[in-house]
Short mmCIF file of C-alpha atoms in Angstrom, two decimals:
data_model
loop_
_atom_site.label_atom_id
_atom_site.label_comp_id
_atom_site.label_asym_id
_atom_site.label_seq_id
_atom_site.Cartn_x
_atom_site.Cartn_y
_atom_site.Cartn_z
CA UNK O 18 -0.07 0.02 -0.07
CA UNK O 19 2.76 2.36 1.13
CA UNK O 20 4.76 1.52 -1.96
CA UNK O 21 1.86 2.14 -4.26
CA UNK O 22 1.28 5.45 -2.61
CA UNK O 23 4.82 6.47 -3.36
CA UNK O 24 4.46 5.33 -7.11
CA UNK O 25 1.31 7.51 -7.30
CA UNK O 26 3.04 10.65 -5.82
CA UNK O 27 5.83 10.14 -8.17
CA UNK O 28 3.67 10.01 -11.05
CA UNK O 29 1.80 13.22 -9.89
CA UNK O 30 4.95 14.87 -9.55
CA UNK O 31 6.14 14.07 -12.98
CA UNK O 32 2.75 15.29 -14.33
CA UNK O 33 2.97 18.51 -12.42
CA UNK O 34 6.54 19.27 -13.55
CA UNK O 35 6.13 17.95 -17.21
CA UNK O 36 4.63 21.17 -18.86
CA UNK O 37 7.35 23.48 -17.23
CA UNK O 38 10.03 21.14 -18.55
CA UNK O 39 8.10 20.77 -21.92
CA UNK O 40 8.01 24.59 -22.32
CA UNK O 41 11.67 25.08 -21.77
CA UNK O 42 12.55 22.34 -24.06
CA UNK O 43 10.11 23.51 -26.73
CA UNK O 44 9.49 26.46 -28.86
CA UNK O 45 5.64 26.74 -29.59
CA UNK O 46 4.75 28.15 -32.90
CA UNK O 47 0.97 28.75 -33.68
CA UNK O 48 -0.24 28.71 -37.21
CA UNK O 49 -3.68 30.36 -37.47
CA UNK O 50 -4.95 29.79 -41.03
CA UNK O 51 -8.01 29.00 -42.95
CA UNK O 52 -7.99 25.15 -42.54
CA UNK O 53 -11.66 25.41 -43.86
CA UNK O 54 -13.68 28.30 -45.39
CA UNK O 55 -13.32 30.11 -48.67
CA UNK O 56 -9.43 30.33 -48.60
CA UNK O 57 -8.98 26.58 -47.55
CA UNK O 58 -6.98 25.79 -50.66
CA UNK O 59 -4.49 28.61 -49.84
CA UNK O 60 -4.32 27.62 -45.97
CA UNK O 61 -3.58 23.91 -46.65
CA UNK O 62 -0.81 24.92 -48.90
CA UNK O 63 0.78 27.37 -46.43
CA UNK O 64 0.66 24.57 -43.70
CA UNK O 65 2.34 21.96 -45.97
CA UNK O 66 5.14 24.54 -46.88
CA UNK O 67 5.59 25.63 -43.26
CA UNK O 68 6.13 21.86 -42.06
CA UNK O 69 8.39 21.17 -45.00
CA UNK O 70 10.20 24.47 -44.43
CA UNK O 71 10.79 23.59 -40.78
CA UNK O 72 12.05 20.44 -41.63
CA UNK O 73 14.50 21.51 -44.23
CA UNK O 74 15.76 24.64 -42.33
CA UNK O 75 16.46 22.34 -39.30
CA UNK O 76 18.08 19.53 -41.23
CA UNK O 77 15.47 17.16 -40.30
CA UNK O 78 15.68 17.55 -36.43
CA UNK O 79 12.54 19.70 -36.11
CA UNK O 80 14.68 21.42 -33.43
CA UNK O 81 16.83 24.64 -32.68
CA UNK O 82 19.64 24.84 -30.20
CA UNK O 83 18.24 21.58 -28.63
CA UNK O 84 14.86 23.06 -28.25
CA UNK O 85 11.84 21.19 -30.08
CA UNK O 86 9.86 23.18 -32.56
CA UNK O 87 5.97 22.37 -31.85
CA UNK O 88 3.47 23.82 -34.27
CA UNK O 89 0.03 24.37 -32.96
CA UNK O 90 -2.58 24.65 -35.78
CA UNK O 91 -5.83 26.79 -35.53
CA UNK O 92 -8.49 27.08 -37.96
CA UNK O 93 -9.79 30.61 -38.47
CA UNK O 94 -12.46 29.46 -41.10
CA UNK O 95 -11.55 32.81 -42.75
CA UNK O 96 -13.48 34.73 -39.91
CA UNK O 97 -11.91 37.76 -38.47
CA UNK O 98 -13.43 37.37 -35.00
CA UNK O 99 -12.48 33.84 -34.72
CA UNK O 100 -8.84 34.45 -36.05
CA UNK O 101 -8.60 37.37 -33.35
CA UNK O 102 -9.76 34.92 -30.48
CA UNK O 103 -7.56 31.98 -31.68
CA UNK O 104 -4.35 33.99 -31.80
CA UNK O 105 -5.11 35.36 -28.19
CA UNK O 106 -5.46 31.76 -27.09
CA UNK O 107 -2.46 30.79 -28.75
CA UNK O 108 -0.35 33.40 -26.99
CA UNK O 109 -1.87 33.09 -23.55
CA UNK O 110 -3.17 29.51 -23.27
CA UNK O 111 -0.80 27.55 -25.63
CA UNK O 112 2.15 29.74 -24.73
CA UNK O 113 3.09 30.18 -28.34
CA UNK O 114 6.35 32.12 -28.48
CA UNK O 115 5.43 33.40 -31.96
CA UNK O 116 2.71 32.65 -34.63
CA UNK O 117 2.31 32.47 -38.37
CA UNK O 118 -0.59 33.30 -40.50
CA UNK O 119 -3.46 33.92 -41.61
CA UNK O 120 -4.73 33.14 -45.19
CA UNK O 121 -6.94 36.20 -45.43
CA UNK O 122 -6.32 39.90 -45.22
CA UNK O 123 -9.49 40.41 -43.42
CA UNK O 124 -8.47 38.17 -40.64
CA UNK O 125 -4.90 39.34 -40.50
CA UNK O 126 -6.16 43.01 -39.91
CA UNK O 127 -8.14 41.70 -36.92
CA UNK O 128 -5.19 39.85 -35.56
CA UNK O 129 -2.61 42.73 -35.68
CA UNK O 130 -3.80 44.39 -32.32
CA UNK O 131 -3.61 40.89 -30.66
CA UNK O 132 0.12 40.57 -31.45
CA UNK O 133 0.65 44.24 -29.86
CA UNK O 134 -1.45 43.36 -26.91
CA UNK O 135 0.50 40.17 -26.08
CA UNK O 136 3.79 41.65 -27.24
CA UNK O 137 4.44 38.62 -29.29
CA UNK O 138 5.68 38.30 -33.00
CA UNK O 139 3.13 37.61 -35.97
CA UNK O 140 4.64 36.48 -39.13
CA UNK O 141 2.09 37.33 -41.61
CA UNK O 142 1.96 34.76 -44.39
CA UNK O 143 0.12 35.00 -46.88
CA UNK O 144 -2.51 37.80 -46.24
CA UNK O 145 -1.57 40.54 -48.87
CA UNK O 146 -3.34 43.72 -48.12
CA UNK O 147 -0.96 46.87 -47.90
CA UNK O 148 -2.46 48.04 -44.83
CA UNK O 149 -1.08 45.06 -42.78
CA UNK O 150 2.40 46.43 -43.20
CA UNK O 151 1.03 49.92 -43.63
CA UNK O 152 -1.39 52.09 -41.51
CA UNK O 153 -2.52 49.02 -39.24
CA UNK O 154 0.95 47.73 -38.61
CA UNK O 155 2.76 47.66 -35.42
CA UNK O 156 6.44 46.70 -34.33
CA UNK O 157 5.50 42.86 -33.63
CA UNK O 158 4.32 42.41 -37.25
CA UNK O 159 6.54 40.77 -39.90
CA UNK O 160 5.46 39.67 -43.26
CA UNK O 161 7.16 37.08 -45.40
CA UNK O 162 4.24 37.13 -47.96
CA UNK O 163 4.17 39.68 -50.73
CA UNK O 164 2.17 42.77 -50.16
CA UNK O 165 -0.42 44.52 -52.53
CA UNK O 166 2.39 47.05 -53.65
CA UNK O 167 4.70 44.28 -54.74
CA UNK O 168 1.94 42.64 -56.63
CA UNK O 169 0.83 45.98 -58.16
CA UNK O 170 4.20 47.35 -59.14
CA UNK O 171 5.37 44.06 -60.78
CA UNK O 172 2.03 43.84 -62.83
CA UNK O 173 2.39 47.48 -63.63
CA UNK O 174 5.98 46.51 -65.02
CA UNK O 175 4.17 44.11 -67.45
CA UNK O 176 1.32 46.39 -68.45
CA UNK O 177 2.26 50.10 -67.94
CA UNK O 178 2.77 51.14 -71.48
CA UNK O 179 1.66 54.31 -73.24
CA UNK O 180 -1.64 53.82 -75.33
CA UNK O 181 -2.89 51.05 -72.99
CA UNK O 182 -6.28 51.59 -71.38
CA UNK O 183 -6.89 49.65 -68.24
CA UNK O 184 -10.11 48.69 -66.30
CA UNK O 185 -9.68 46.70 -63.07
CA UNK O 186 -11.92 44.01 -61.54
CA UNK O 187 -11.50 42.85 -57.95
CA UNK O 188 -13.13 41.48 -54.90
CA UNK O 189 -14.63 44.00 -52.60
CA UNK O 190 -12.60 43.74 -49.34
CA UNK O 191 -9.32 44.68 -48.25
CA UNK O 192 -7.33 42.40 -50.46
CA UNK O 193 -9.16 43.60 -53.72
CA UNK O 194 -9.24 47.29 -52.85
CA UNK O 195 -5.65 47.66 -51.49
CA UNK O 196 -4.56 45.76 -54.64
CA UNK O 197 -6.20 48.08 -57.19
CA UNK O 198 -5.09 51.14 -54.98
CA UNK O 199 -1.60 50.06 -55.20
CA UNK O 200 -1.85 49.17 -58.94
CA UNK O 201 -3.36 52.57 -59.65
CA UNK O 202 -0.25 54.25 -57.78
CA UNK O 203 2.22 52.19 -59.65
CA UNK O 204 0.66 52.87 -63.23
CA UNK O 205 2.32 55.87 -64.63
CA UNK O 206 1.96 55.66 -68.66
CA UNK O 207 -1.30 53.73 -69.02
CA UNK O 208 -4.80 55.04 -68.30
CA UNK O 209 -7.05 53.33 -65.84
CA UNK O 210 -10.66 54.25 -66.88
CA UNK O 211 -12.77 52.02 -64.60
CA UNK O 212 -12.71 50.03 -61.28
CA UNK O 213 -15.14 47.28 -60.72
CA UNK O 214 -15.51 45.84 -57.40
CA UNK O 215 -17.71 42.64 -56.82
CA UNK O 216 -18.69 40.53 -53.68
CA UNK O 217 -15.90 38.09 -52.81
CA UNK O 218 -18.30 35.09 -53.33
CA UNK O 219 -19.52 36.33 -56.88
CA UNK O 220 -20.22 33.51 -59.28
CA UNK O 221 -22.09 35.37 -61.99
CA UNK O 222 -19.76 37.82 -63.44
CA UNK O 223 -22.05 39.08 -66.27
CA UNK O 224 -23.30 42.33 -64.92
CA UNK O 225 -19.70 43.39 -63.82
CA UNK O 226 -18.33 42.35 -67.12
CA UNK O 227 -20.95 44.31 -69.09
CA UNK O 228 -20.06 47.63 -67.09
CA UNK O 229 -16.25 46.82 -67.90
CA UNK O 230 -17.05 46.29 -71.66
CA UNK O 231 -19.13 49.44 -71.71
CA UNK O 232 -16.24 51.57 -70.35
CA UNK O 233 -13.55 49.79 -72.63
CA UNK O 234 -15.10 49.12 -75.95
CA UNK O 235 -14.90 52.62 -77.62
CA UNK O 236 -11.41 53.45 -76.11
CA UNK O 237 -8.35 53.82 -78.64
CA UNK O 238 -5.40 51.69 -78.20
CA UNK O 239 -4.54 48.49 -76.27
CA UNK O 240 -7.55 47.68 -74.10
CA UNK O 241 -6.94 45.60 -70.77
CA UNK O 242 -9.12 44.26 -67.97
CA UNK O 243 -6.84 43.59 -65.11
CA UNK O 244 -8.27 41.04 -62.67
CA UNK O 245 -7.26 40.55 -58.91
CA UNK O 246 -9.08 37.70 -57.46
CA UNK O 247 -8.74 35.26 -54.68
CA UNK O 248 -10.61 32.10 -53.69
CA UNK O 249 -13.85 30.84 -55.13
CA UNK O 250 -15.53 32.15 -58.26
CA UNK O 251 -13.91 32.24 -61.81
CA UNK O 252 -13.73 35.87 -63.03
CA UNK O 253 -12.14 34.48 -66.24
CA UNK O 254 -15.60 33.54 -67.38
CA UNK O 255 -16.05 37.07 -68.64
CA UNK O 256 -13.88 35.89 -71.64
CA UNK O 257 -17.02 34.05 -72.66
CA UNK O 258 -18.82 37.40 -73.31
CA UNK O 259 -16.78 37.70 -76.57
CA UNK O 260 -14.26 40.34 -75.51
CA UNK O 261 -12.27 39.68 -78.64
CA UNK O 262 -14.78 41.38 -80.55
CA UNK O 263 -13.97 44.65 -78.88
CA UNK O 264 -10.10 43.75 -78.79
CA UNK O 265 -10.14 43.64 -75.13
CA UNK O 266 -7.49 41.51 -73.44
CA UNK O 267 -7.36 40.06 -70.14
CA UNK O 268 -4.28 40.30 -67.74
CA UNK O 269 -3.87 39.29 -64.05
CA UNK O 270 -1.16 38.03 -61.56
CA UNK O 271 -0.26 34.64 -60.71
CA UNK O 272 -2.39 32.21 -58.79
CA UNK O 273 -2.63 28.48 -57.56
CA UNK O 274 -2.18 26.09 -60.05
CA UNK O 275 -5.97 24.91 -60.05
CA UNK O 276 -7.01 28.61 -60.87
CA UNK O 277 -4.49 28.74 -63.54
CA UNK O 278 -6.18 26.18 -65.50
CA UNK O 279 -8.38 28.98 -66.92
CA UNK O 280 -5.16 30.63 -68.13
CA UNK O 281 -4.66 28.12 -70.74
CA UNK O 282 -7.34 29.90 -72.97
CA UNK O 283 -5.20 33.23 -72.96
CA UNK O 284 -1.84 32.13 -74.54
CA UNK O 285 0.28 35.08 -74.65
CA UNK O 286 -1.38 36.81 -71.59
CA UNK O 287 1.09 38.74 -69.62
CA UNK O 288 1.31 39.50 -65.85
CA UNK O 289 3.58 39.14 -62.87
CA UNK O 290 3.65 36.29 -60.21
CA UNK O 291 4.92 35.92 -56.63
CA UNK O 292 5.85 32.39 -57.42
CA UNK O 293 5.68 29.46 -59.87
CA UNK O 294 7.80 26.46 -59.15
CA UNK O 295 9.44 26.16 -62.53
CA UNK O 296 10.95 29.83 -62.34
CA UNK O 297 13.41 30.16 -59.47
CA UNK O 298 16.72 28.43 -59.75
CA UNK O 299 18.17 28.14 -56.40
CA UNK O 300 18.98 25.12 -53.98
CA UNK O 301 16.11 26.05 -51.59
CA UNK O 302 13.50 25.98 -54.38
CA UNK O 303 15.15 22.61 -55.61
CA UNK O 304 14.61 21.23 -52.29
CA UNK O 305 10.93 22.42 -51.98
CA UNK O 306 10.01 20.91 -55.38
CA UNK O 307 11.73 17.58 -54.69
CA UNK O 308 10.23 17.22 -51.25
CA UNK O 309 6.79 18.05 -52.59
CA UNK O 310 6.99 15.84 -55.57
CA UNK O 311 7.99 12.96 -53.01
CA UNK O 312 5.36 13.62 -50.54
CA UNK O 313 2.37 14.74 -52.88
CA UNK O 314 3.37 13.53 -56.24
CA UNK O 315 2.63 17.28 -57.47
CA UNK O 316 4.63 20.35 -57.90
CA UNK O 317 4.63 23.00 -54.89
CA UNK O 318 2.05 25.77 -55.34
CA UNK O 319 1.94 29.50 -54.83
CA UNK O 320 1.20 29.30 -51.03
CA UNK O 321 3.30 26.23 -50.43
CA UNK O 322 6.33 28.45 -51.18
CA UNK O 323 5.04 31.06 -48.83
CA UNK O 324 4.72 28.65 -46.04
CA UNK O 325 8.41 27.37 -46.74
CA UNK O 326 9.55 31.03 -46.56
CA UNK O 327 7.86 31.76 -43.29
CA UNK O 328 9.53 28.63 -41.88
CA UNK O 329 13.06 29.86 -43.18
CA UNK O 330 12.52 33.10 -41.49
CA UNK O 331 11.60 31.66 -38.34
CA UNK O 332 14.68 29.21 -38.27
CA UNK O 333 17.15 31.68 -39.32
CA UNK O 334 16.10 34.11 -36.61
CA UNK O 335 16.08 31.43 -33.94
CA UNK O 336 19.45 30.17 -34.96
CA UNK O 337 20.73 33.79 -34.67
CA UNK O 338 19.22 34.20 -31.05
CA UNK O 339 20.38 30.69 -30.04
CA UNK O 340 16.86 29.50 -29.61
CA UNK O 341 15.97 32.49 -27.24
CA UNK O 342 12.36 33.65 -27.92
CA UNK O 343 12.53 36.88 -26.03
CA UNK O 344 10.15 39.15 -28.20
CA UNK O 345 12.48 42.17 -28.10
CA UNK O 346 15.31 39.92 -29.14
CA UNK O 347 13.44 38.30 -32.01
CA UNK O 348 12.56 41.90 -33.22
CA UNK O 349 15.92 43.17 -33.14
CA UNK O 350 17.29 40.12 -34.81
CA UNK O 351 14.76 40.06 -37.57
CA UNK O 352 14.85 43.80 -38.50
CA UNK O 353 17.01 43.79 -41.53
CA UNK O 354 17.45 40.09 -41.48
CA UNK O 355 18.05 38.30 -44.72
CA UNK O 356 17.14 34.58 -45.16
CA UNK O 357 17.00 31.98 -48.01
CA UNK O 358 13.83 31.04 -49.50
CA UNK O 359 12.40 29.12 -52.49
CA UNK O 360 12.30 32.49 -54.30
CA UNK O 361 15.91 33.27 -53.41
CA UNK O 362 17.03 35.67 -50.56
CA UNK O 363 14.47 37.84 -48.93
CA UNK O 364 15.18 40.73 -46.36
CA UNK O 365 12.89 42.05 -43.82
CA UNK O 366 12.98 45.87 -44.47
CA UNK O 367 13.72 47.54 -41.13
CA UNK O 368 11.09 50.34 -41.42
CA UNK O 369 7.91 48.10 -41.74
CA UNK O 370 9.30 44.53 -41.63
CA UNK O 371 7.95 43.75 -45.06
CA UNK O 372 10.04 40.97 -46.85
CA UNK O 373 11.66 42.57 -50.00
CA UNK O 374 11.69 40.01 -52.54
CA UNK O 375 11.68 39.22 -56.52
CA UNK O 376 8.58 39.07 -58.51
CA UNK O 377 8.35 37.43 -61.85
CA UNK O 378 7.10 39.11 -65.18
CA UNK O 379 5.56 36.32 -67.19
CA UNK O 380 3.82 35.39 -70.46
CA UNK O 381 1.39 32.40 -70.54
CA UNK O 382 2.24 29.44 -72.56
CA UNK O 383 -0.34 26.77 -73.47
CA UNK O 384 1.80 23.58 -72.78
CA UNK O 385 -0.33 20.23 -73.29
CA UNK O 386 1.86 18.62 -70.84
CA UNK O 387 0.35 20.81 -68.08
CA UNK O 388 -3.22 21.24 -66.86
CA UNK O 389 -2.71 24.81 -66.23
CA UNK O 390 -1.47 27.91 -68.38
CA UNK O 391 2.45 27.88 -67.97
CA UNK O 392 3.86 31.15 -66.93
CA UNK O 393 7.10 31.59 -68.76
CA UNK O 394 9.53 33.95 -67.38
CA UNK O 395 10.11 37.22 -69.24
CA UNK O 396 12.08 38.97 -66.65
CA UNK O 397 12.91 38.65 -62.87
CA UNK O 398 11.90 41.77 -61.37
CA UNK O 399 14.30 42.07 -58.33
CA UNK O 400 13.43 43.76 -55.24
CA UNK O 401 15.78 46.69 -56.20
CA UNK O 402 13.82 47.30 -59.35
CA UNK O 403 10.68 47.90 -57.29
CA UNK O 404 10.12 51.20 -55.41
CA UNK O 405 7.76 49.67 -52.66
CA UNK O 406 6.34 52.60 -50.69
CA UNK O 407 6.73 52.34 -46.89
CA UNK O 408 3.15 53.27 -45.57
CA UNK O 409 3.40 52.75 -41.95
CA UNK O 410 4.26 56.09 -40.77
CA UNK O 411 6.55 54.69 -38.30
#
């Protein structure tokens, strides 16, 4: 009886001390993303890339300086209020040292004040809206994903020519509106004659397309509808409305491979993309492509590369701090820090913590070997070629 009592006490003591030991031997990383909801495809890619990136960056050990990296997944379902409360729970209850996410710009904007309240780092990946590293930014926010200005300025490089007339089609929320605003700011030679905003869940584009056609059909010169769209709905259906009759072209940025299936019908279409697995030539991208083919029998996609980049940033920072997760130490380490990614080297700009990175001017090729329109590289637009505005008034 006495011996059994001693064993029970020892077991209780072990349970009581385990969490304290686990926390000192662990670095907890929360990943708040759209596991479900309208941006589910993006979220799943980011998660796959994050895990592969952590594995690659730690040489397969999933540890830095003897501390195990533990990823805690949270599904924000694309809902701002939910994302906000999940991030708070991750920092307080789960004792996450830092967090990554989310998929949606709307959710990201709700999460920014939480990082500030808990004084913990949030690495934004892949939410795009400029305001995240702009007027809504705080010093705890770093972004490995590209921002609206990077998207817009690189697309302007592809389209901004004298004699070109452009109308824009975008979703009516932060991603779409910030994207169009940045595009307008970047366009210097072409003329923008109309902005069309439609609800994020639009499936019937007929009315919006008609307004776009009416604005463009009688214009002289090259006529382009520039589309910025994320998630469900296929805005490329507007091509069915016989745009060719009016010599109206469609242009857009890169996207996930399933969405790029609709690009096959637009050979020669130009734009700029954040990532396409066949474009960057570097050891990190080679590793990502080979790991992804091995695990999923498919090439890595747009947001897989982003998750991988976030992991590379995290491990680079933790190696520099010797595994120390003190927030101020992390911030001072990460400001101005360069790190390797599938896109080559990225650098967190000191002023607003936006990752400076290359973008890729492409032309679509219809290659029967692929189920999607293949973006062939015209020109790598290096970070130094883009004047990305600092918008956070720090």
